[in-house]
XYZ file of N, CA, C and O in Angstrom:
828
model
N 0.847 -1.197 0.000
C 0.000 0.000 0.000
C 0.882 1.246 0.000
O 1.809 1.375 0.799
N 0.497 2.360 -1.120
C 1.423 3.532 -1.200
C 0.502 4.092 0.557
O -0.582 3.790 1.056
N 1.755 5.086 1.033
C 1.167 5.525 2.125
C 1.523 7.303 1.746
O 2.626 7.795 1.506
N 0.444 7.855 1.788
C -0.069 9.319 1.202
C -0.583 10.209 2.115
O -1.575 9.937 2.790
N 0.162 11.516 2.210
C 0.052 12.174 2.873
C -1.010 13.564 2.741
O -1.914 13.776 3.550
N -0.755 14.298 1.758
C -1.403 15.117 0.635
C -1.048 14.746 -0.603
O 0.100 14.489 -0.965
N -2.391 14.703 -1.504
C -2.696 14.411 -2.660
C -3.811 15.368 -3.022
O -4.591 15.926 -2.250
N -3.723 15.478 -4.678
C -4.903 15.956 -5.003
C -5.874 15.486 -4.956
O -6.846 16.233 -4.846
N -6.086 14.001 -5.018
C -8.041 13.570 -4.958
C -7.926 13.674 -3.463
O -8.980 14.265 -3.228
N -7.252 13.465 -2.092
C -8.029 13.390 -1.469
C -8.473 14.910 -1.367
O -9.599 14.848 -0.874
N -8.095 16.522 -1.628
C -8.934 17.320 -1.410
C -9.830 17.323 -2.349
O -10.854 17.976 -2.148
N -9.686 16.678 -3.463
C -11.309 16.860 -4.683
C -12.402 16.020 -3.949
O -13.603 16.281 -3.893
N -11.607 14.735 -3.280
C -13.257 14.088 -2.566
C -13.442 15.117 -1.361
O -14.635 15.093 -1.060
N -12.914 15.792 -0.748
C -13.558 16.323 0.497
C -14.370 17.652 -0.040
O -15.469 17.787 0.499
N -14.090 18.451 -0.811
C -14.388 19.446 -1.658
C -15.880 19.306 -2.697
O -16.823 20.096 -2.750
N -15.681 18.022 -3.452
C -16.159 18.089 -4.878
C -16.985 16.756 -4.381
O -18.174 16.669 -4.689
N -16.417 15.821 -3.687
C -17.398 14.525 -3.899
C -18.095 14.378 -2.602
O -18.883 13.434 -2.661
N -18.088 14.968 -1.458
C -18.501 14.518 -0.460
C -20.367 13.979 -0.347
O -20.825 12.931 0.108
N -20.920 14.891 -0.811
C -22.120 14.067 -1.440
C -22.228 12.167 -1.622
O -23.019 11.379 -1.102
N -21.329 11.982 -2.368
C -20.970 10.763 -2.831
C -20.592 10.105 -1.459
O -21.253 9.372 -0.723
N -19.830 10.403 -1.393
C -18.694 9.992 0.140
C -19.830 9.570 0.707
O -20.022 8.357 0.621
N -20.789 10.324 1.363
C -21.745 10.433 2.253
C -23.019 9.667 2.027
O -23.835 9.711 2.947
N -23.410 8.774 0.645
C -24.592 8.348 0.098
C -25.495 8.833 -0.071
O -26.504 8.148 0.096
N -25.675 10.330 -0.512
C -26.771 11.151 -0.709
C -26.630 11.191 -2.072
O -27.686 11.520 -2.613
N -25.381 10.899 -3.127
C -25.211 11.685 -4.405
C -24.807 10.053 -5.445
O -23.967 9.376 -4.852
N -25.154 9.586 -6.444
C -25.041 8.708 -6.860
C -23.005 8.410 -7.372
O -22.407 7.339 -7.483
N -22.478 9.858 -7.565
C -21.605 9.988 -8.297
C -21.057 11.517 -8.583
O -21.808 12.448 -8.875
N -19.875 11.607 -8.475
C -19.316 13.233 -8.447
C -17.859 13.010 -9.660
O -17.295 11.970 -9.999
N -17.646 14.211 -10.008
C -16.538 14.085 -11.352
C -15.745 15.475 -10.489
O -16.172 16.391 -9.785
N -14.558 15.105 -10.916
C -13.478 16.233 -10.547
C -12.490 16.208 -11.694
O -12.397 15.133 -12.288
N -11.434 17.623 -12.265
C -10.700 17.355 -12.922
C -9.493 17.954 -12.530
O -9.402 19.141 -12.217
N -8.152 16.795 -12.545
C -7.173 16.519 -12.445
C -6.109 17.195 -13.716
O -6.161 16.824 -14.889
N -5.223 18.184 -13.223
C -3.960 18.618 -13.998
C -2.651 19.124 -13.562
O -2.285 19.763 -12.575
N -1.948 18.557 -14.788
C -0.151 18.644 -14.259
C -0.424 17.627 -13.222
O -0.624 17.886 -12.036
N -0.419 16.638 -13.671
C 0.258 14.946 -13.085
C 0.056 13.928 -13.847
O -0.820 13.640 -14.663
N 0.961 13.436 -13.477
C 1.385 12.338 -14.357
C 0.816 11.446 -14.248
O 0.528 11.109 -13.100
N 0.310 10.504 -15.534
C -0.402 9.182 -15.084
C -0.253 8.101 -14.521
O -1.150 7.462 -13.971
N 0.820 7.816 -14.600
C 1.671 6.773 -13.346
C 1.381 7.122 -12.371
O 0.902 6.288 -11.602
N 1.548 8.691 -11.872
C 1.633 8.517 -10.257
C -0.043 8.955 -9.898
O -0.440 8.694 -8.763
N -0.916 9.558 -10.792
C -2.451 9.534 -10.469
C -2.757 7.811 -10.819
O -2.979 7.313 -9.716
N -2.816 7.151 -11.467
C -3.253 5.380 -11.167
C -2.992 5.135 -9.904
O -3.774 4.592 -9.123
N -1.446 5.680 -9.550
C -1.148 5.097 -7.937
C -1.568 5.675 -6.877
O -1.244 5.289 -5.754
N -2.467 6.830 -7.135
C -3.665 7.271 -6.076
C -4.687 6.914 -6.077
O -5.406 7.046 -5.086
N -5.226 6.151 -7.568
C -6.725 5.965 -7.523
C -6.669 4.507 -6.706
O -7.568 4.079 -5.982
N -5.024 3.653 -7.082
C -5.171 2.245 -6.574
C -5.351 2.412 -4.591
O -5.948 1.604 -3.880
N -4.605 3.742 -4.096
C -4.885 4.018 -2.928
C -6.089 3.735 -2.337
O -6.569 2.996 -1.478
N -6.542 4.976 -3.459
C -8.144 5.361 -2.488
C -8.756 4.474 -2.642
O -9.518 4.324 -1.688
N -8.934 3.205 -3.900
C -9.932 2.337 -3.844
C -9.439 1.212 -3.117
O -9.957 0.123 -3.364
N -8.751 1.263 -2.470
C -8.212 0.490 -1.225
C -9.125 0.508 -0.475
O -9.648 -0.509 -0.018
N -9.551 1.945 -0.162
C -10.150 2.536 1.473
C -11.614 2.804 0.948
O -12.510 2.873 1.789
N -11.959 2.982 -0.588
C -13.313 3.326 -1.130
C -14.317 1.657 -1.087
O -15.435 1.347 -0.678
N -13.183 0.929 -1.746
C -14.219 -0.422 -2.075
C -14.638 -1.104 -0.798
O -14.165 -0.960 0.329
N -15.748 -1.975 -1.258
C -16.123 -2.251 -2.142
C -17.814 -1.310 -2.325
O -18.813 -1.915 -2.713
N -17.839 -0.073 -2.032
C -19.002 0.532 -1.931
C -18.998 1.579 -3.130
O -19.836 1.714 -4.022
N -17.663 2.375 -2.869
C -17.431 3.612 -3.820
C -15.704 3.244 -5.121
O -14.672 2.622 -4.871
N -16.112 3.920 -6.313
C -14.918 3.794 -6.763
C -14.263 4.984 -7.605
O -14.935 5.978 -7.879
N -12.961 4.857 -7.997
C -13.015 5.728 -8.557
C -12.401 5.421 -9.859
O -11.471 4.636 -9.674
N -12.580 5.794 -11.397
C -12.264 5.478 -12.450
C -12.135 7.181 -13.581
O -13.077 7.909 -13.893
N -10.766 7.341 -13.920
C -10.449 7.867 -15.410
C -11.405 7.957 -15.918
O -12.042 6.906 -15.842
N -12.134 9.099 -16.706
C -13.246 8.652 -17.334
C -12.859 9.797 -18.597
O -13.655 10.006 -19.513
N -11.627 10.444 -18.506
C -11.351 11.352 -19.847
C -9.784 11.577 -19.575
O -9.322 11.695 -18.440
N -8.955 11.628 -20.857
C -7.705 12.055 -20.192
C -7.614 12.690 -21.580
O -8.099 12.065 -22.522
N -6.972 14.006 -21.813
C -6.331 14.931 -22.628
C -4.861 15.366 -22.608
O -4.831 16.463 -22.051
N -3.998 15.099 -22.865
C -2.659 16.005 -22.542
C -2.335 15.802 -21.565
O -1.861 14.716 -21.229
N -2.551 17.165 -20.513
C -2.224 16.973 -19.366
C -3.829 17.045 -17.879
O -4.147 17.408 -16.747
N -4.137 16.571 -18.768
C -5.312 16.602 -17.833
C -7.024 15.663 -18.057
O -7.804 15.528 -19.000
N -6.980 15.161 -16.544
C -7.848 13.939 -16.546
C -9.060 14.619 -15.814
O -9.029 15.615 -15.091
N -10.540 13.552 -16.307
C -11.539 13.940 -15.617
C -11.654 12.115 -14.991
O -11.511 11.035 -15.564
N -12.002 12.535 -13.464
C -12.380 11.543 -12.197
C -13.672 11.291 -11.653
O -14.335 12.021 -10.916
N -13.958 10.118 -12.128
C -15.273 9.478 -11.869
C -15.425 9.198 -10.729
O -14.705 8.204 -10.640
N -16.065 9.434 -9.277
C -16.218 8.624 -8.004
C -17.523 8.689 -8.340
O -18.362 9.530 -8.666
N -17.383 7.101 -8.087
C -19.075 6.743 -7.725
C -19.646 5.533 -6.512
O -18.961 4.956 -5.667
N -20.756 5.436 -6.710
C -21.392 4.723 -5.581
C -21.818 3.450 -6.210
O -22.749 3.529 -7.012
N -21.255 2.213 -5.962
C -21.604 1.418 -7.138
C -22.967 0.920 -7.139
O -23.493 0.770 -8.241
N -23.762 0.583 -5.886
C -25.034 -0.078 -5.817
C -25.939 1.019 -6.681
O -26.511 0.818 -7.752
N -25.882 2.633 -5.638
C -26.644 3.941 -6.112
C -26.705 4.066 -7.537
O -27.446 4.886 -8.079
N -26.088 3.422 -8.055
C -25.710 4.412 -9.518
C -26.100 3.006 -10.495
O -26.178 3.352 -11.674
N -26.346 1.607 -10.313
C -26.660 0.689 -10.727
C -28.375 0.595 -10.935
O -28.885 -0.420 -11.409
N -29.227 1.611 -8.774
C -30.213 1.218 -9.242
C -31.190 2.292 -9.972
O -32.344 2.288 -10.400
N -29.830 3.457 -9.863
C -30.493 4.640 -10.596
C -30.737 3.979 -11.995
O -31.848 3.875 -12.516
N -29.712 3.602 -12.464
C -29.692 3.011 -13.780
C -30.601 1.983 -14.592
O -30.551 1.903 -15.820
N -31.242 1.387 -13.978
C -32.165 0.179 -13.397
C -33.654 1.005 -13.816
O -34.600 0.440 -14.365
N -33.629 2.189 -13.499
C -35.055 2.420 -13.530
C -35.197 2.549 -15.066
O -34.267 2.773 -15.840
N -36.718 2.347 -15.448
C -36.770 2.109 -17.005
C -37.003 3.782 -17.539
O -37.396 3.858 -18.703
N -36.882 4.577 -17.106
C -37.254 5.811 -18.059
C -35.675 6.135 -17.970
O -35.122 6.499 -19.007
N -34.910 6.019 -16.761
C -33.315 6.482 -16.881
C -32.411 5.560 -18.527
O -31.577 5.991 -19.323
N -33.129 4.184 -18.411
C -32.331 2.772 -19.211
C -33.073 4.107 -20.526
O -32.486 4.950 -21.205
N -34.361 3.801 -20.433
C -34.464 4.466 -22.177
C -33.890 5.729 -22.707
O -33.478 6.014 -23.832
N -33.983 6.519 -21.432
C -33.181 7.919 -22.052
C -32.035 7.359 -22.284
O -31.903 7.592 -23.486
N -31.044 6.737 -21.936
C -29.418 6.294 -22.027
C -29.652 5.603 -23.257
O -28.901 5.966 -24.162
N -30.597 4.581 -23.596
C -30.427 3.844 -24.626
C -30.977 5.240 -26.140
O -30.229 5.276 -27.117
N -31.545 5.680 -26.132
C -31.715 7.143 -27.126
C -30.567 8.135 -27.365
O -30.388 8.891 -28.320
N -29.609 7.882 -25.914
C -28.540 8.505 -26.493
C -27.266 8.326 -26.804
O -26.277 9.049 -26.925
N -27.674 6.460 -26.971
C -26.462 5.654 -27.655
C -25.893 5.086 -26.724
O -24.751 4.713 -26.990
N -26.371 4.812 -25.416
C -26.002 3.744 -24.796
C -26.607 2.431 -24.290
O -27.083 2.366 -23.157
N -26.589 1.294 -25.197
C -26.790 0.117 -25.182
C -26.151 -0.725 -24.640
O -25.689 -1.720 -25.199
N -26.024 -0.405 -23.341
C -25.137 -0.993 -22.372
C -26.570 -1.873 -20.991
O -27.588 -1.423 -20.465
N -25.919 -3.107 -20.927
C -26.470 -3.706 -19.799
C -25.568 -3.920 -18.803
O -25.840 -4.913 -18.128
N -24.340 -3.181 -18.397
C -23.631 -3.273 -17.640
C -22.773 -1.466 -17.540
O -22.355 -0.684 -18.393
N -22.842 -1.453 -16.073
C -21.534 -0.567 -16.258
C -20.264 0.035 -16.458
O -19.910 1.179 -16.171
N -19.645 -0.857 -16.971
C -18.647 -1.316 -17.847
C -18.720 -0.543 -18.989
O -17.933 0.334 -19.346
N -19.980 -1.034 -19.674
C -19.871 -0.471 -21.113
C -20.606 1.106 -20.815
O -20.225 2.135 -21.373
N -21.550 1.042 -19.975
C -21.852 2.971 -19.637
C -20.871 3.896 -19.634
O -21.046 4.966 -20.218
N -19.350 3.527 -18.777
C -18.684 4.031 -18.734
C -17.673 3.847 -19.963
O -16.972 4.791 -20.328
N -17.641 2.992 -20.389
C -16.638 2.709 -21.782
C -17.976 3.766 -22.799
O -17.547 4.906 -22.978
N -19.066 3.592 -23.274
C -19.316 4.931 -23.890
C -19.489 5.651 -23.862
O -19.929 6.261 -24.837
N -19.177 6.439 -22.123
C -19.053 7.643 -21.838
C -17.596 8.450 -21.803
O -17.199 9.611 -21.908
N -17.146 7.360 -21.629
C -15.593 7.810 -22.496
C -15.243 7.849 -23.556
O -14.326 8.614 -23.856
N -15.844 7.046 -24.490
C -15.969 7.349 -26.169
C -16.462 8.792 -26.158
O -15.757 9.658 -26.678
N -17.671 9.113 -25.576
C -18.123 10.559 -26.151
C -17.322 11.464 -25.519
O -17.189 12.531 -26.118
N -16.724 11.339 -24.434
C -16.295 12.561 -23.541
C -14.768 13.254 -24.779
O -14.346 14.411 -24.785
N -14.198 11.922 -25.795
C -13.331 11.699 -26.797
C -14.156 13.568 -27.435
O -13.826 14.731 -27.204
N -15.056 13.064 -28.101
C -15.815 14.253 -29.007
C -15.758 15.547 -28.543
O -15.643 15.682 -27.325
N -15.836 16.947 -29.528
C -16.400 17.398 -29.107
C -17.202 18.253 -28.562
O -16.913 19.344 -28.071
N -18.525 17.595 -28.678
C -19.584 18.145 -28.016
C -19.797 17.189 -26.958
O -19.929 15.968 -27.044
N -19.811 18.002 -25.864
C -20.066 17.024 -24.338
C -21.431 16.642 -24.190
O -22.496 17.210 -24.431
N -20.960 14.964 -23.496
C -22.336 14.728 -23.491
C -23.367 14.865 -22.549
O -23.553 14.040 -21.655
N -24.137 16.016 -22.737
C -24.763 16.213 -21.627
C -25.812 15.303 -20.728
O -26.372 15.705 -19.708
N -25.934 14.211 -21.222
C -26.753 12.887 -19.995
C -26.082 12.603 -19.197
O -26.557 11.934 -18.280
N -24.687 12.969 -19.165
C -23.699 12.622 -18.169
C -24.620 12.863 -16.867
O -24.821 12.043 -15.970
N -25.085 14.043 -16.955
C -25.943 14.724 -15.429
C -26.592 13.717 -14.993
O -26.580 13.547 -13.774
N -27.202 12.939 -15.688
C -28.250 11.908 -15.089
C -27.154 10.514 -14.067
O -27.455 9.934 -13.024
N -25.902 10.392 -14.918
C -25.075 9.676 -14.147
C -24.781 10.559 -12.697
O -24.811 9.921 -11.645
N -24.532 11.864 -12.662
C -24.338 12.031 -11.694
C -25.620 12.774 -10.588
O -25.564 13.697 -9.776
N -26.663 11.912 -11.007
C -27.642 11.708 -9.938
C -28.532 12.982 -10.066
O -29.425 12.917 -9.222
N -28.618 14.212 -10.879
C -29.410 14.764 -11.520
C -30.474 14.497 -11.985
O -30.507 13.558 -12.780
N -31.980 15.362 -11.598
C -33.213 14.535 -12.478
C -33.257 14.655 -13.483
O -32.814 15.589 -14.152
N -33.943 13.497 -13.902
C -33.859 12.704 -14.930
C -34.756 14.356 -16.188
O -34.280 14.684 -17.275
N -35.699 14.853 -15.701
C -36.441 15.843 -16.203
C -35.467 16.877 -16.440
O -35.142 17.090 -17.608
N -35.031 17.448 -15.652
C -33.994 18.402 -15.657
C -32.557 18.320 -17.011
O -31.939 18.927 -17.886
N -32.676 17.470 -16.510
C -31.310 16.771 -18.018
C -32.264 17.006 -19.302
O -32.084 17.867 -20.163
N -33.086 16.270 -19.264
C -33.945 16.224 -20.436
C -34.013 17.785 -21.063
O -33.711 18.069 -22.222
N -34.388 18.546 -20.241
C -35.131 20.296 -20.373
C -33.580 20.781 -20.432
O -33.560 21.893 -20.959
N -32.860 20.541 -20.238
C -31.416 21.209 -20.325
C -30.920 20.812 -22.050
O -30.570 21.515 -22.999
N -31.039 19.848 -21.924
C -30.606 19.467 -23.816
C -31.841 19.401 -24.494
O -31.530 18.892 -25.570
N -32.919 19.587 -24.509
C -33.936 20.701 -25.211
C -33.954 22.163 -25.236
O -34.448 22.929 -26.063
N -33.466 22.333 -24.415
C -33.232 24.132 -24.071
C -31.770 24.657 -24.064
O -31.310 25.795 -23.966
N -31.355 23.763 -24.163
C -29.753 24.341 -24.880
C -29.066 24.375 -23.760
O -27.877 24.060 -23.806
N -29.731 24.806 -22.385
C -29.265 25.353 -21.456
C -30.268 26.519 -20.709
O -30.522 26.840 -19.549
N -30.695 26.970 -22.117
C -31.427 28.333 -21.718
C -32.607 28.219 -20.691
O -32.684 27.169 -20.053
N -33.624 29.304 -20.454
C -35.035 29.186 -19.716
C -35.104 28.410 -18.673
O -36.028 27.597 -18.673
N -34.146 28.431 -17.475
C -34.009 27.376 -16.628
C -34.858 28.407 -15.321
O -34.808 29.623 -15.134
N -35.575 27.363 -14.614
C -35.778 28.225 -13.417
C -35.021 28.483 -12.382
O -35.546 29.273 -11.597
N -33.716 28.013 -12.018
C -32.983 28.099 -11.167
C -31.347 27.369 -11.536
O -31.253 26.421 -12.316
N -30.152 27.976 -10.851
C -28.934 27.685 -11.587
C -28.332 27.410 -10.506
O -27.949 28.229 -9.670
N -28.170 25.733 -10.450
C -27.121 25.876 -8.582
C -26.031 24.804 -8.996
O -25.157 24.998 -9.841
N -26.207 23.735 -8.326
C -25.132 22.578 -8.989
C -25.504 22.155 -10.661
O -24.626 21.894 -11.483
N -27.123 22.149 -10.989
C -27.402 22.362 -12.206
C -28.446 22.977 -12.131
O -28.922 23.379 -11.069
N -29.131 23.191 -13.653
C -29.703 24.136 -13.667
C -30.856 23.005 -13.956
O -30.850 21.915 -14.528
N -31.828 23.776 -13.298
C -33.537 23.278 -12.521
C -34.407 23.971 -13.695
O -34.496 25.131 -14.098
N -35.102 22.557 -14.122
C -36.108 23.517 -15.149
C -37.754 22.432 -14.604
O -38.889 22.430 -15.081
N -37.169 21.677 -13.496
C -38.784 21.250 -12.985
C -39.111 21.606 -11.424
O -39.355 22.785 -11.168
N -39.128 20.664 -10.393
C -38.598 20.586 -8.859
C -37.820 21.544 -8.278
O -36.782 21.204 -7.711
N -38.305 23.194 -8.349
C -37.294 23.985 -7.869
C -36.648 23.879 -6.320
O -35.511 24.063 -5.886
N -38.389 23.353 -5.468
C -37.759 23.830 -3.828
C -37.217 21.973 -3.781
O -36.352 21.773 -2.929
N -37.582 20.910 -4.462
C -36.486 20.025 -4.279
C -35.514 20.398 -4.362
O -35.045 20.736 -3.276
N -34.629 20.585 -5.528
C -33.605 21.090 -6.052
C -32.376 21.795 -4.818
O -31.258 21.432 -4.452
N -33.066 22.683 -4.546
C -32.837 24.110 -3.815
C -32.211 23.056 -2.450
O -31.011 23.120 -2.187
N -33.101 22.148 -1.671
C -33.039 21.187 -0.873
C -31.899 20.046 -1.023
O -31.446 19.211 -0.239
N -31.705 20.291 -2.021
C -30.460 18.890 -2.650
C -28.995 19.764 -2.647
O -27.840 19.387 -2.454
N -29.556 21.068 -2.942
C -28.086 21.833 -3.077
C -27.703 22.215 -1.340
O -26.532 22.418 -1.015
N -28.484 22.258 -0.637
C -28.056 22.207 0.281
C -27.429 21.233 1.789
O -26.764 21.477 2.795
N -28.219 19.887 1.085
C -27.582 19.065 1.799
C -26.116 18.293 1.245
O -25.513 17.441 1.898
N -25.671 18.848 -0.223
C -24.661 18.368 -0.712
C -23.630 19.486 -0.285
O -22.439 19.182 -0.346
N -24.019 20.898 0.191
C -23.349 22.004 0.483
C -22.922 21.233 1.862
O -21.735 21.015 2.102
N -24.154 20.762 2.910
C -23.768 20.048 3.999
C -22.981 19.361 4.150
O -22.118 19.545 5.009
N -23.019 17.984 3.097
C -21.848 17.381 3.521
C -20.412 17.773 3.502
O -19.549 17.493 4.335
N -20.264 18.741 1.986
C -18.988 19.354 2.054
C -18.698 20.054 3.142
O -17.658 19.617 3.635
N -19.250 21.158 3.890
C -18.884 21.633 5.553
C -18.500 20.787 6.414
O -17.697 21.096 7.295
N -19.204 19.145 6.250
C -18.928 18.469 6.821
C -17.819 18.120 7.090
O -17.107 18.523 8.009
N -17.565 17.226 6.182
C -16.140 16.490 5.350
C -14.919 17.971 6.034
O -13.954 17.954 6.798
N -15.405 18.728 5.508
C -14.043 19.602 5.823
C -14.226 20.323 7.149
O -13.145 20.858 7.393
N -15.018 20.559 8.028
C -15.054 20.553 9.578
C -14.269 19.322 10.195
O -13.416 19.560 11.050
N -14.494 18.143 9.841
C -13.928 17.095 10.436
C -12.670 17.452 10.384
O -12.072 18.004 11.307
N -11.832 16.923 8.446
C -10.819 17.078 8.310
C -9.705 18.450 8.618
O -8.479 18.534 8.692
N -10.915 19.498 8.757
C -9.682 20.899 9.607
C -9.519 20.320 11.008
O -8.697 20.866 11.743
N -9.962 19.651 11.297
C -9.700 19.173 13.070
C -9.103 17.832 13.308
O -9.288 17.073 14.259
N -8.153 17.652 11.981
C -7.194 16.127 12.436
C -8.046 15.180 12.176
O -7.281 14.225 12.039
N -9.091 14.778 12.013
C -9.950 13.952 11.444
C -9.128 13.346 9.880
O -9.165 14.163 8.960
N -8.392 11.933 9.568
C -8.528 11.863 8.305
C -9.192 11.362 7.413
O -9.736 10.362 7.882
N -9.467 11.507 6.324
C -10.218 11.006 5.377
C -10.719 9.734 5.249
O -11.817 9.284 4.919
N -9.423 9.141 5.663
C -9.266 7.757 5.577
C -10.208 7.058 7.042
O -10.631 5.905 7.124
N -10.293 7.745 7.690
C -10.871 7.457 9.238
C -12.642 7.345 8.746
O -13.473 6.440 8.827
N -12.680 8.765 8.216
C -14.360 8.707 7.573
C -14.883 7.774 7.309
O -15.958 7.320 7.704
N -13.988 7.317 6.447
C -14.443 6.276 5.023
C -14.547 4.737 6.003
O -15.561 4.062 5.828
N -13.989 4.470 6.532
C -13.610 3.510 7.548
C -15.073 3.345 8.306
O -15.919 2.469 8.122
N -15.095 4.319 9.097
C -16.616 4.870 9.804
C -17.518 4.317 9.070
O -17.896 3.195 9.406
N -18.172 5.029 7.734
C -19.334 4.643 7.178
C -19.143 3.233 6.826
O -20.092 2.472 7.014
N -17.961 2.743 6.304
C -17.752 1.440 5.672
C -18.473 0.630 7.020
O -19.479 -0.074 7.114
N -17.550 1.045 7.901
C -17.969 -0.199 9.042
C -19.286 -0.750 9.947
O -19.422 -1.698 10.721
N -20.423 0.594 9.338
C -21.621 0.484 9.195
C -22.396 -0.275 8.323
O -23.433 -0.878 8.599
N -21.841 -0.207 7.281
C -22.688 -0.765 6.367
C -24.027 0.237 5.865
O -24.993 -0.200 5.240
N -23.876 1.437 6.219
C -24.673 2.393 5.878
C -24.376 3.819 5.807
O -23.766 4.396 6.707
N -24.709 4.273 4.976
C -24.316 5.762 4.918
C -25.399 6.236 6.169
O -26.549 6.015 6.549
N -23.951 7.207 6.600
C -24.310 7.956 7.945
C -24.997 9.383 7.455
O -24.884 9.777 6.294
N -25.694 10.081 8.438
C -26.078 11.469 8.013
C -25.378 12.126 9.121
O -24.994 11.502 10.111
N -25.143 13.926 8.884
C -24.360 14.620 9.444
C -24.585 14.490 10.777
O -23.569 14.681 11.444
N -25.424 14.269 11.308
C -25.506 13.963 12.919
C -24.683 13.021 13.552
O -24.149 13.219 14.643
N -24.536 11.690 12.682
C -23.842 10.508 13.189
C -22.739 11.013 13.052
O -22.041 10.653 14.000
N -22.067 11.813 12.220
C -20.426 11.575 12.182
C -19.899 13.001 13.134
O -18.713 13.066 13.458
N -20.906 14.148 13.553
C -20.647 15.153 14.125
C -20.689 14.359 15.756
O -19.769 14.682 16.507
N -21.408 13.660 16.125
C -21.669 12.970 17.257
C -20.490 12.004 17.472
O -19.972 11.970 18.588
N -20.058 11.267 16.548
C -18.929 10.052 16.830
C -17.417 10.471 17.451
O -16.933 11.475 16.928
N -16.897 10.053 18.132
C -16.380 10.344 19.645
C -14.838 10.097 18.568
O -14.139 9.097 18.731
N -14.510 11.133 17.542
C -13.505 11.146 16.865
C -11.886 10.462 17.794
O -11.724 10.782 18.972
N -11.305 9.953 17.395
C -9.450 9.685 18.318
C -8.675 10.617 16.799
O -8.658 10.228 15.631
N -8.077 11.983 17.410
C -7.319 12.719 16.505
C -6.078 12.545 16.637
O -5.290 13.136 15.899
C-alpha cells in the first residue's frame, strides 16, 4: 500500500465529492492537472483500497495533461440506472449498455468528441427531467442555476443543493480538526450504511 500524505483527490473528494462519500449523491466528477499518469493510477489504486467495495473511482477522460475523475457509488448508480425511463433515455442517447462497464466505456468514447455529453448529469444523480429540459433548451429558460440548472422541482432542487453544500462543511469541519479522510471512510464502511451529518458530528472522533 502507497502511504499518502497530501494528494490531489483526497482534497477533490472532500471538496467536490462529499455528497458521494456520504450516500446522498449517486456519483461526483473532478478534474485533475499537471500529473502524471503513473503517479495519479497510484492514487486511484490508494483510495480504492479505502473506497471499495461501496465507492470507486475510475479515469473517465484524459487529454494532454489533464484527466476527468469518476467517483461513484456502485449499488446507487446501478439502481439509478435500473429504472426504465433512466435505461431508455441512455439507450436514445447511444447507450446500449447492460452493464456498467460499457456505460462508462461509452461515456468515455463521447467525452473523446467534441460536443459534451450532456446525460452525463443523469449519471451524476441529476433529475432525470432536468437533463432532459437542459438538452432541449440548450441550457437556456431554466428556473434556477445551482449545482445544475432546474427547469422542474425547484424547492427540491434548492433542498439537494443544500444538503450536498452540507456534507462538504462536513467532510471539511472534520478534516480541519485532524480527522482523516481515511478514518471517515472507515466509519461509514464499518456500518454498512451511509451515515447522516448527525452521526459523524456525534462520533467520539481519536485525533
Amino acid at each position: 500500500m502507497i502511504k499518502i500524505q497530501i494528494d490531489p483527490i483526497r482534497k477533490n473528494l472532500i471538496s467536490l465529492c462529499a455528497p458521494t462519500l456520504l450516500g446522498i449523491k449517486p456519483s461526483s466528477i473532478f478534474t485533475l492537472r499537471n500529473i502524471s499518469k503513473s503517479y495519479l493510477e497510484s492514487l486511484i489504486e490508494y483510495w480504492n483500497e479505502y473506497l471499495n467495495p461501496r465507492l470507486y473511482l475510475r479515469i473517465i477522460k484524459e487529454k494532454n495533461d489533464m484527466f476527468l475523475i469518476l467517483v461513484y457509488n456502485l449499488e446507487k448508480l446501478k439502481n439509478l440506472l435500473n429504472k426504465l425511463e433512466c435505461k431508455n433515455f441512455l439507450i436514445n442517447c447511444g447507450y446500449n449498455c447492460e452493464n456498467l462497464d460499457c456505460l462508462f466505456n461509452t461515456l468515455t468514447y463521447k467525452l473523446k468528441e467534441d460536443e459534451f455529453p450532456h446525460e452525463i448529469g443523469l449519471i451524476l444523480g441529476y433529475p432525470l427531467d432536468d437533463v432532459q429540459a437542459f438538452i432541449k433548451e440548450k441550457g437556456q429558460n431554466y428556473k434556477l442555476a445551482g449545482i445544475w440548472k432546474v427547469y422542474g422541482d425547484v424547492e427540491s432542487a434548492r433542498e439537494n443543493f443544500n444538503n450536498y453544500k452540507a456534507c462538504k462543511n462536513l467532510l471539511t469541519s472534520l478534516t480541519s480538526k485532524g480527522v482523516s479522510l481515511e478514518n471517515i471512510i472507515n466509519y461509514i464502511k464499518g456500518e454498512n450504511n451511509e451515515k447522516n451529518c448527525n452521526c459523524l458530528l456525534d462520533w467520539n472522533w481519536q485525533y
